[in-house]
Short mmCIF file of C-alpha atoms in Angstrom, two decimals:
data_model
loop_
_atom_site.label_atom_id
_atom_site.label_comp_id
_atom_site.label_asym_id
_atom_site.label_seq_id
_atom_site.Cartn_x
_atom_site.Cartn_y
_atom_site.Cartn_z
CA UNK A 279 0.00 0.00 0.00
CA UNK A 280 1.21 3.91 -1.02
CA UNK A 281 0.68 6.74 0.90
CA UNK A 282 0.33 9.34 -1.28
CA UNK A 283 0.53 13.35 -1.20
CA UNK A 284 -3.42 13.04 -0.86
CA UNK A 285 -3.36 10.26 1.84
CA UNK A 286 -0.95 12.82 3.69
CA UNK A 287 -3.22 16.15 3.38
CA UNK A 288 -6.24 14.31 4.15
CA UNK A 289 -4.32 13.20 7.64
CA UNK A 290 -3.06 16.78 8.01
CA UNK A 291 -6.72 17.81 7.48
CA UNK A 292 -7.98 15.56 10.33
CA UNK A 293 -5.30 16.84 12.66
CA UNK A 294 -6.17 20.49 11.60
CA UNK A 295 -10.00 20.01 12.35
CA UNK A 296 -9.17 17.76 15.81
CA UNK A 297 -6.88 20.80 17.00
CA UNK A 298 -9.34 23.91 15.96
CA UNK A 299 -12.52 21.62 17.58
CA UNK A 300 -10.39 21.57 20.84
CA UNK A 301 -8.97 25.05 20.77
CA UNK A 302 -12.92 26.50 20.01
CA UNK A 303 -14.15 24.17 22.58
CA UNK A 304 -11.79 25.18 25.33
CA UNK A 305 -12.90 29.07 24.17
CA UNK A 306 -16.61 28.36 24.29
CA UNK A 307 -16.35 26.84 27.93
CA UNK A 308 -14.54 29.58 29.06
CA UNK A 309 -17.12 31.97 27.86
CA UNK A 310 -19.65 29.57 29.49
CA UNK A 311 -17.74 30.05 32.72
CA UNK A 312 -17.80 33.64 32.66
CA UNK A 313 -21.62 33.73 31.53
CA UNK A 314 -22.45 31.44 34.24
CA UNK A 315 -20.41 33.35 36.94
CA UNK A 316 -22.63 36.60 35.67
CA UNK A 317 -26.13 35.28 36.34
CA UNK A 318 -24.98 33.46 39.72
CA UNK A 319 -23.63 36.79 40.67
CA UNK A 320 -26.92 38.34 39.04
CA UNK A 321 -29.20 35.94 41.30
CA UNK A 322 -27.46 36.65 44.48
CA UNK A 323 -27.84 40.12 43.66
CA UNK A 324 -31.50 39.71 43.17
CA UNK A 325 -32.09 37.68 45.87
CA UNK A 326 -30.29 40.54 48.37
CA UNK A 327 -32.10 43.45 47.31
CA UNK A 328 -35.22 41.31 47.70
CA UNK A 329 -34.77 41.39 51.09
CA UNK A 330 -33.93 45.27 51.48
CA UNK A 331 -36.11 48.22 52.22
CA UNK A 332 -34.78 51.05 50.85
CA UNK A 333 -36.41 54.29 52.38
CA UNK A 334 -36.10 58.05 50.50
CA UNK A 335 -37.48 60.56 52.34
CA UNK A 336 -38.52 64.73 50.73
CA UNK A 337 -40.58 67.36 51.23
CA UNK A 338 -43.92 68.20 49.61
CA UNK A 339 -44.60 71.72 49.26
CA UNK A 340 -48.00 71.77 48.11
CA UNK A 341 -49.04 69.71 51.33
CA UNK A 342 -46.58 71.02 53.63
CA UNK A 343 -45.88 67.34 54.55
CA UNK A 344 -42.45 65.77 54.88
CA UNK A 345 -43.28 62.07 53.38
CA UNK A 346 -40.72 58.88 53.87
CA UNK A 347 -41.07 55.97 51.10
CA UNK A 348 -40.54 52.84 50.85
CA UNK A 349 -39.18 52.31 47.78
CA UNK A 350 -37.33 48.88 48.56
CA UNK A 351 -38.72 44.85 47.73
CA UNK A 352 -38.92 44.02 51.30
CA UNK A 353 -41.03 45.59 54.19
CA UNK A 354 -39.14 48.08 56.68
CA UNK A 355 -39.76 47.94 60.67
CA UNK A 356 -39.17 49.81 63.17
CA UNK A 357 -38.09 52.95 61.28
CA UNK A 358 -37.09 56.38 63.44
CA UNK A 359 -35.45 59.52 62.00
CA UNK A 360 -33.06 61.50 63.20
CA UNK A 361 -33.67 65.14 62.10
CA UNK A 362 -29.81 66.12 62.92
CA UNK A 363 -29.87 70.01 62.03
CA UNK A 364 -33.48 69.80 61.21
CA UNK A 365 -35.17 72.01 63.89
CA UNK A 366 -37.51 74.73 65.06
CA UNK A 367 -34.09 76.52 65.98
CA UNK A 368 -33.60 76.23 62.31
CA UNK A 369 -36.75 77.58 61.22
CA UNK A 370 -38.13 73.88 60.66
CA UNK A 371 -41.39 72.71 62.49
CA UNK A 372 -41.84 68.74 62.65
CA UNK A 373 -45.15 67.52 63.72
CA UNK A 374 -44.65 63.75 64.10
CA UNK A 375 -46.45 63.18 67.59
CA UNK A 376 -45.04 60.52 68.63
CA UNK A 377 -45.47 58.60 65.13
CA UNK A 378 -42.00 57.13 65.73
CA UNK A 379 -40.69 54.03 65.38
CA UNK A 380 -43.28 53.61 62.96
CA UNK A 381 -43.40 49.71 63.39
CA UNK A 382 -43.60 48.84 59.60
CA UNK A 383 -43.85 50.21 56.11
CA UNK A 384 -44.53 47.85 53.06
CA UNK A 385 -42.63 49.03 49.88
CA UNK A 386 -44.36 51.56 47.96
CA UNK A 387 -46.30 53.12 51.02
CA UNK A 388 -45.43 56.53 52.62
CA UNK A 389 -45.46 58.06 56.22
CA UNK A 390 -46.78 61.50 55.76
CA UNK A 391 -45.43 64.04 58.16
CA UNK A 392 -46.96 67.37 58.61
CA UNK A 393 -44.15 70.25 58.53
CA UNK A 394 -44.11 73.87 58.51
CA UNK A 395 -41.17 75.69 57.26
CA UNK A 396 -41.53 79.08 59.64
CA UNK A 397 -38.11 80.56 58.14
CA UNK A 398 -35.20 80.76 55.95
CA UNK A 399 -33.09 77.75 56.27
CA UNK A 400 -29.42 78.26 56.10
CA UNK A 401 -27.82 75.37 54.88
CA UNK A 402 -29.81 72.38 52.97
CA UNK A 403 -30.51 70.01 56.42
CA UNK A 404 -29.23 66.06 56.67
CA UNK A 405 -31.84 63.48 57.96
CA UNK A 406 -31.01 59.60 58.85
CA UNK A 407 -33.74 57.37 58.38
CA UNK A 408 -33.23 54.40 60.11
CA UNK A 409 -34.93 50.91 60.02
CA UNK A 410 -34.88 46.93 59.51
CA UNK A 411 -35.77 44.82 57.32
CA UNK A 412 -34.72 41.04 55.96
CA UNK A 413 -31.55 41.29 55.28
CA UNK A 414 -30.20 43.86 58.40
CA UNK A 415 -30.94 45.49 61.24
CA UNK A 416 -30.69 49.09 62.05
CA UNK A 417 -30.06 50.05 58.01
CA UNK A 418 -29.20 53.62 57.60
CA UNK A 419 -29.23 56.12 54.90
CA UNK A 420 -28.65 59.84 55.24
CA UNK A 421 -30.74 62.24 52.80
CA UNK A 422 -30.09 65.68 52.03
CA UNK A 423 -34.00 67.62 52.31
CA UNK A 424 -34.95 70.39 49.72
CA UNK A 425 -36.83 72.94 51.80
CA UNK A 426 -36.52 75.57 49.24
#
């Protein structure tokens, strides 16, 4: 039996294909690695903020009412503010009576708290809203308030 030139480039051309299906294989897992990493990063992600409240809190002008929001997935309890520089002394009037903690807030509900603005505020004030939810207790987030 002869092995001829076309015996040898038909060999070559096995080789050839058995290298570039190993070399694109070994490519196309690691993209499947990284894709896979993604969405079980994506998931726990998900499944976190699920958990969380996340409160906002501003001021509404029309009704003179300084409102807190749930805006999170998860419910908030036992939310309390701390008004820091927010004060009568300031020219800032909070009417909350007692309201706080508020024991729980679903997301997309509101606290309405009447306000009266009795001056000119010097600098823009700095509340903490405070709460828990799912994922953590005592959560904070400090918000900047818009009285002007």
């Amino acid at each position: 039996m002869e092995i001829g030139v076309s015996d040898i480039l038909s060999i070559a051309a096995i080789l050839g294909s058995i290298y570039t299906y190993f070399r694109t294989k070994k490519k196309i897992d690691d993209q499947q690695m990284v894709i896979n990493q993604y969405t079980i990063d994506k998931n726990k992600k998900e499944k976190e903020e699920s958990l969380q409240a996340n409160l906002r809190a501003f001021r509404d002008k029309e009704r003179k009412c300084l409102i807190i929001q749930n805006i999170g997935k998860s419910t908030a309890n036992n939310i309390r503010i701390e008004y820091n520089n927010l004060n009568d002394k300031n020219g800032f009037i909070v009417f909350d009576f007692g309201k706080f903690p508020y024991p729980m807030l679903n997301p997309g509900d509101e606290i309405k708290i009447q306000c009266q603005l009795c001056g000119p505020v010097n600098n823009i004030p700095i509340i903490t809203l405070i709460w828990d939810d799912e994922s953590k207790s005592n959560r904070k987030k400090e918000q900047a308030i818009d009285l002007n």
